[in-house]
XYZ file of C-alpha atoms in Angstrom:
385
model
C 176.521 54.851 139.740
C 178.079 57.895 138.533
C 177.091 59.513 135.209
C 177.680 62.868 133.767
C 174.856 65.325 133.541
C 175.161 65.301 129.655
C 174.563 61.507 129.311
C 171.761 61.651 131.885
C 170.037 64.494 130.110
C 170.432 62.485 126.696
C 168.822 59.512 128.621
C 165.846 61.610 129.761
C 165.246 62.949 126.229
C 165.520 59.418 124.658
C 163.043 58.321 127.233
C 160.605 61.293 126.485
C 160.807 61.169 122.603
C 160.082 57.603 122.406
C 157.641 57.140 124.862
C 158.995 53.968 125.922
C 157.700 52.564 129.177
C 154.419 54.379 129.019
C 151.303 52.267 129.432
C 148.627 52.052 126.805
C 145.205 53.164 127.996
C 142.277 51.890 125.463
C 139.341 53.186 127.434
C 139.373 57.158 126.387
C 135.638 58.429 126.186
C 136.759 61.846 125.744
C 138.861 60.758 122.652
C 137.162 60.559 119.237
C 139.580 57.843 118.091
C 138.140 56.024 120.787
C 134.657 56.457 119.380
C 135.797 55.719 115.952
C 137.717 52.571 116.767
C 134.716 51.035 118.633
C 132.377 51.803 115.637
C 134.711 50.120 113.195
C 135.031 47.037 115.242
C 131.585 46.990 116.270
C 130.363 47.541 112.736
C 132.944 44.666 111.754
C 131.747 42.285 114.245
C 128.174 42.918 112.881
C 129.503 42.316 109.204
C 131.252 39.046 110.482
C 128.105 37.940 112.130
C 125.807 38.560 109.074
C 128.578 36.575 106.924
C 128.856 33.753 109.013
C 125.475 33.725 110.653
C 123.562 32.588 107.854
C 124.858 29.152 106.971
C 127.477 29.380 109.552
C 125.686 26.544 111.682
C 126.081 23.920 108.952
C 129.837 24.825 108.458
C 130.706 24.591 111.870
C 133.284 21.816 110.966
C 134.990 23.603 108.498
C 135.162 27.145 110.735
C 136.212 24.989 113.702
C 139.101 23.417 111.647
C 140.089 26.656 110.493
C 140.085 28.568 113.717
C 142.110 25.652 115.136
C 144.912 25.778 112.153
C 145.046 29.366 112.009
C 145.258 29.792 115.754
C 148.191 27.475 115.751
C 149.439 29.503 112.621
C 149.618 32.505 114.650
C 152.013 30.898 117.119
C 155.093 31.285 115.010
C 154.228 34.792 113.648
C 153.847 35.928 117.355
C 157.470 34.836 118.256
C 158.651 36.383 114.806
C 157.273 39.721 115.686
C 158.115 39.688 119.363
C 161.735 39.300 118.198
C 161.095 42.008 115.692
C 159.429 44.305 118.650
C 163.075 45.134 119.905
C 164.322 48.399 120.939
C 161.735 50.532 122.315
C 159.217 47.669 122.251
C 155.433 48.436 122.038
C 153.097 47.141 124.749
C 150.961 44.112 124.048
C 147.635 45.466 124.613
C 148.442 48.084 121.999
C 149.476 45.200 119.499
C 146.335 43.400 120.380
C 144.164 46.379 119.591
C 145.821 46.657 116.289
C 145.353 42.982 115.536
C 141.682 43.547 116.561
C 141.424 46.241 114.201
C 142.895 44.441 110.988
C 141.056 41.300 111.952
C 137.486 42.611 112.605
C 137.224 46.332 111.267
C 139.330 46.645 108.315
C 138.016 43.019 107.056
C 134.516 43.076 107.600
C 133.694 46.837 108.100
C 135.553 48.197 105.325
C 137.331 45.666 102.731
C 134.395 43.093 102.626
C 131.818 45.518 101.127
C 134.237 47.894 99.337
C 136.059 44.804 97.647
C 132.434 43.492 96.602
C 131.530 46.983 95.198
C 134.942 47.641 93.176
C 135.004 44.202 91.792
C 131.618 44.538 90.385
C 132.427 47.907 88.991
C 135.781 46.280 87.135
C 133.332 43.493 85.759
C 131.059 46.204 84.329
C 133.852 48.337 82.781
C 136.244 45.205 81.544
C 134.103 42.510 81.140
C 134.436 39.087 83.021
C 137.810 38.076 81.389
C 139.609 41.511 82.462
C 137.982 41.240 85.876
C 139.182 37.666 86.214
C 142.712 38.538 85.410
C 143.161 42.144 86.782
C 140.137 43.116 89.143
C 141.529 41.841 92.241
C 144.830 43.496 91.883
C 143.332 46.704 91.021
C 140.983 46.618 94.037
C 142.515 45.050 97.265
C 145.783 47.178 97.248
C 143.812 50.396 97.400
C 141.106 49.664 99.925
C 142.791 46.872 101.990
C 146.069 49.015 102.732
C 144.156 52.144 103.472
C 141.625 50.188 105.677
C 144.325 48.586 107.554
C 146.406 51.982 107.819
C 143.314 53.666 109.289
C 143.973 51.483 112.233
C 147.363 52.904 112.557
C 146.198 56.205 112.680
C 143.533 55.533 115.276
C 146.219 54.277 117.307
C 148.222 57.421 117.065
C 144.970 59.210 118.128
C 144.714 56.808 121.324
C 148.571 56.766 122.262
C 150.271 59.832 120.589
C 153.273 59.282 122.754
C 153.836 55.699 122.156
C 153.578 55.416 118.476
C 156.149 57.849 117.152
C 158.712 56.291 115.037
C 158.871 54.781 111.647
C 159.844 51.431 113.194
C 156.740 51.612 115.497
C 154.570 52.130 112.524
C 156.275 48.873 110.734
C 155.391 46.858 113.914
C 152.056 48.057 114.676
C 151.405 47.920 110.746
C 152.520 44.056 111.126
C 150.150 43.439 113.723
C 147.053 44.890 111.804
C 148.327 43.025 108.549
C 148.161 39.811 110.637
C 145.243 40.287 111.921
C 143.587 40.831 108.553
C 145.521 37.982 107.127
C 143.804 35.449 109.712
C 140.435 36.697 109.559
C 140.457 36.680 105.756
C 141.956 33.114 105.744
C 138.744 32.266 107.717
C 136.644 33.744 104.949
C 138.432 31.647 102.636
C 137.766 28.608 104.408
C 134.035 29.189 104.778
C 133.933 29.898 100.871
C 135.786 26.822 100.091
C 133.376 24.621 102.335
C 130.351 26.280 100.619
C 131.757 25.660 97.141
C 132.047 22.116 97.945
C 128.732 22.127 99.105
C 129.665 21.209 102.549
C 131.385 17.747 101.847
C 134.681 16.857 103.482
C 134.814 20.249 105.368
C 137.887 19.230 107.462
C 139.620 18.500 104.313
C 138.784 21.900 102.615
C 139.813 23.805 105.743
C 143.211 21.981 105.649
C 143.565 22.637 101.869
C 142.854 26.211 102.457
C 145.101 26.230 105.481
C 148.241 24.654 103.500
C 147.678 27.197 100.527
C 146.806 30.441 102.512
C 149.374 29.644 105.035
C 152.390 29.441 102.766
C 151.553 32.483 100.608
C 150.719 34.308 103.968
C 154.426 34.483 104.721
C 154.699 37.505 102.133
C 151.303 38.849 102.251
C 149.341 41.198 104.474
C 151.787 41.353 107.484
C 154.449 42.104 105.083
C 152.437 44.642 103.188
C 150.842 46.602 106.191
C 154.403 46.771 107.780
C 155.740 48.478 104.673
C 152.725 50.668 104.022
C 152.519 51.854 107.680
C 156.315 52.519 107.766
C 155.855 54.625 104.745
C 152.905 56.624 106.234
C 154.889 57.207 109.270
C 157.534 58.742 107.210
C 155.283 60.901 105.493
C 153.656 61.967 108.912
C 156.970 62.535 110.648
C 156.445 62.275 114.152
C 159.848 62.490 115.280
C 162.330 65.310 114.650
C 164.457 64.319 111.685
C 162.179 61.154 110.284
C 159.891 63.203 108.165
C 160.548 62.197 104.448
C 157.407 62.611 102.447
C 158.673 61.273 99.103
C 160.505 58.369 100.826
C 157.125 57.405 102.424
C 155.097 57.909 99.550
C 157.057 55.845 97.418
C 157.210 53.293 100.214
C 153.437 53.139 100.525
C 153.346 52.835 96.562
C 155.727 49.818 96.411
C 153.657 47.935 99.368
C 150.504 48.421 96.896
C 152.384 47.329 93.885
C 153.435 44.106 95.836
C 149.760 43.629 96.683
C 148.783 44.114 93.244
C 151.402 41.687 91.846
C 150.678 38.977 94.564
C 146.797 39.398 93.671
C 147.004 39.337 90.045
C 150.075 36.804 89.406
C 147.874 34.889 86.900
C 147.554 38.312 84.629
C 151.115 39.217 85.064
C 152.248 35.810 84.102
C 149.893 35.533 80.997
C 148.238 32.342 82.574
C 151.216 30.467 81.298
C 154.228 28.539 82.677
C 155.696 32.065 84.205
C 153.080 31.842 86.901
C 154.874 29.029 88.515
C 158.016 30.916 88.823
C 156.424 34.495 89.920
C 155.557 33.464 93.389
C 159.036 32.811 94.117
C 160.440 36.004 92.447
C 158.100 38.242 93.816
C 158.461 36.745 97.386
C 162.186 37.256 97.053
C 161.824 40.931 96.182
C 159.214 41.545 98.696
C 161.349 40.331 101.598
C 164.436 42.191 100.389
C 162.533 45.227 100.337
C 160.755 44.719 103.635
C 164.487 44.034 105.497
C 165.783 47.184 103.779
C 162.645 49.323 105.301
C 163.264 47.609 108.647
C 166.786 48.402 108.577
C 166.324 52.280 107.626
C 163.356 52.504 110.142
C 165.293 51.280 112.810
C 167.684 53.916 113.018
C 165.876 55.901 115.297
C 164.947 53.302 117.681
C 168.929 52.261 117.660
C 169.814 55.651 118.547
C 167.084 55.751 121.498
C 168.322 52.757 122.964
C 172.119 53.550 122.938
C 171.109 56.895 124.426
C 169.126 55.360 127.140
C 171.936 53.194 127.917
C 174.598 55.771 127.717
C 174.856 56.340 131.439
C 175.027 52.555 132.128
C 177.990 52.223 129.285
C 179.737 55.243 130.993
C 179.468 53.833 134.483
C 180.964 50.665 133.265
C 177.944 48.501 133.745
C 177.962 47.677 129.831
C 181.019 47.385 127.869
C 181.195 48.906 124.568
C 180.530 45.705 122.612
C 177.482 44.902 124.615
C 176.158 48.343 123.775
C 176.909 47.916 120.142
C 175.185 44.680 120.241
C 171.911 45.610 122.059
C 171.316 48.827 120.045
C 172.452 47.407 117.018
C 171.708 45.340 113.820
C 172.269 41.607 112.918
C 175.876 42.558 112.165
C 176.891 43.948 115.480
C 175.128 41.051 117.357
C 177.198 38.580 115.323
C 180.060 40.497 116.080
C 179.288 40.411 119.744
C 179.015 36.615 119.808
C 182.321 36.254 118.352
C 183.482 38.692 120.595
C 182.333 36.534 123.902
C 182.895 33.145 121.983
C 179.610 31.918 122.906
C 175.948 32.257 121.142
C 174.320 31.324 124.395
C 176.218 33.675 126.637
C 175.817 36.383 124.117
C 172.203 36.079 123.913
C 171.883 36.124 127.707
C 173.767 39.209 128.069
C 171.909 40.938 125.399
C 168.747 39.931 126.810
C 169.846 41.060 130.085
C 170.868 44.620 128.677
C 167.461 44.944 126.783
C 165.828 44.027 130.250
C 167.884 47.069 131.847
C 166.922 49.245 129.070
C 163.149 48.433 129.312
C 163.242 48.802 133.299
C 164.968 52.185 132.821
C 162.300 53.355 130.596
C 159.498 52.257 132.760
C 161.009 53.842 135.679
C 161.292 57.010 133.589
C 165.083 57.161 134.242
C 164.709 57.045 138.446
C 166.670 54.569 140.305
C 164.426 51.698 141.350
C 164.696 48.401 142.793
C 163.718 46.811 139.546
C 166.563 48.789 137.763
C 168.967 47.901 140.389
C 168.045 44.439 139.975
C 168.134 44.335 136.316
C 171.679 46.100 136.409
C 173.002 43.470 138.850
C 171.978 40.778 136.237
C 174.167 42.448 133.577
C 177.006 42.737 135.907
C 176.511 39.225 136.827
C 176.328 37.745 133.412
C 179.372 39.859 132.304
C 181.779 39.067 135.271
C 180.631 35.632 136.423
C 182.063 34.536 139.857
C 184.931 32.214 139.459
């Protein structure tokens, strides 16, 4: 394959800046972030044991049902997030570490005791009626969003070359939020069974699953993806991406969404408007999320394009395929029309993504795996007659 030195230099720079292809190493005893993470998860595990340990045996049917239901609930979420983890994809072990922080440390080490203290404070300051309408929204958006974002900060400390772009922050934030969401749902399952004094525990867990599962579509995973994207704009870990004003506003919007979701009864005046508000708020949240992801992906798309530049220059990828694999939904849709087939387009884009990943893992060097991935792209683009 013949490429100019300029495109090869640009490719190597994209690999270096993105950190794509680097492995994630969790065990780093010389790193303070590693110990803070362990303390957080250890403290969260202890808090979880204390919470469920007292009467946990009696509520085993409810907890078992909750674990099974929300375990299944994770499957479509992971498929969705895997689809979003495109471009310079984050490794699975890093995302698992993020999920564990959100589920164990952020939930049981920070949010649970902080929520308890703040809810009591709001009740004392405003009375029980005020607390019923507003205390949740004045509490959770503050301590929970920062508790989850602390996980992102620790992962930057553990993998500074992997966690670079705003898009990285959005993806990692979504996994942290998803962990928080699932473990918080188990808390609700336990509390629901306790409130019904252990009667019909499976029915209680199913009821919580239906309510929390539906509302979870626009809940913690979404809040954290937006909040952590904003935090990455503030930190500006990639040249040209720092935008403090946009970052702070994005973080505030995530907190406002969290407030609106938690205090819907107060916002609706406990009247008929409450029935409409969830749909209005969900529509606004999803629109804002897609806007954030679109802006956040700019740097990642540029890296993908630069990484595949030498391949396009050598004719391995045609321009339309390069646009599709480094583009947005519009470019992917155009490519499907270009090749007159959804399935063929999907296979070619997947093959081009695999080639980009192999080049990144090889650090831009020529290896057998790169050659194999390249051959697959060529085979799909120019099938034998």
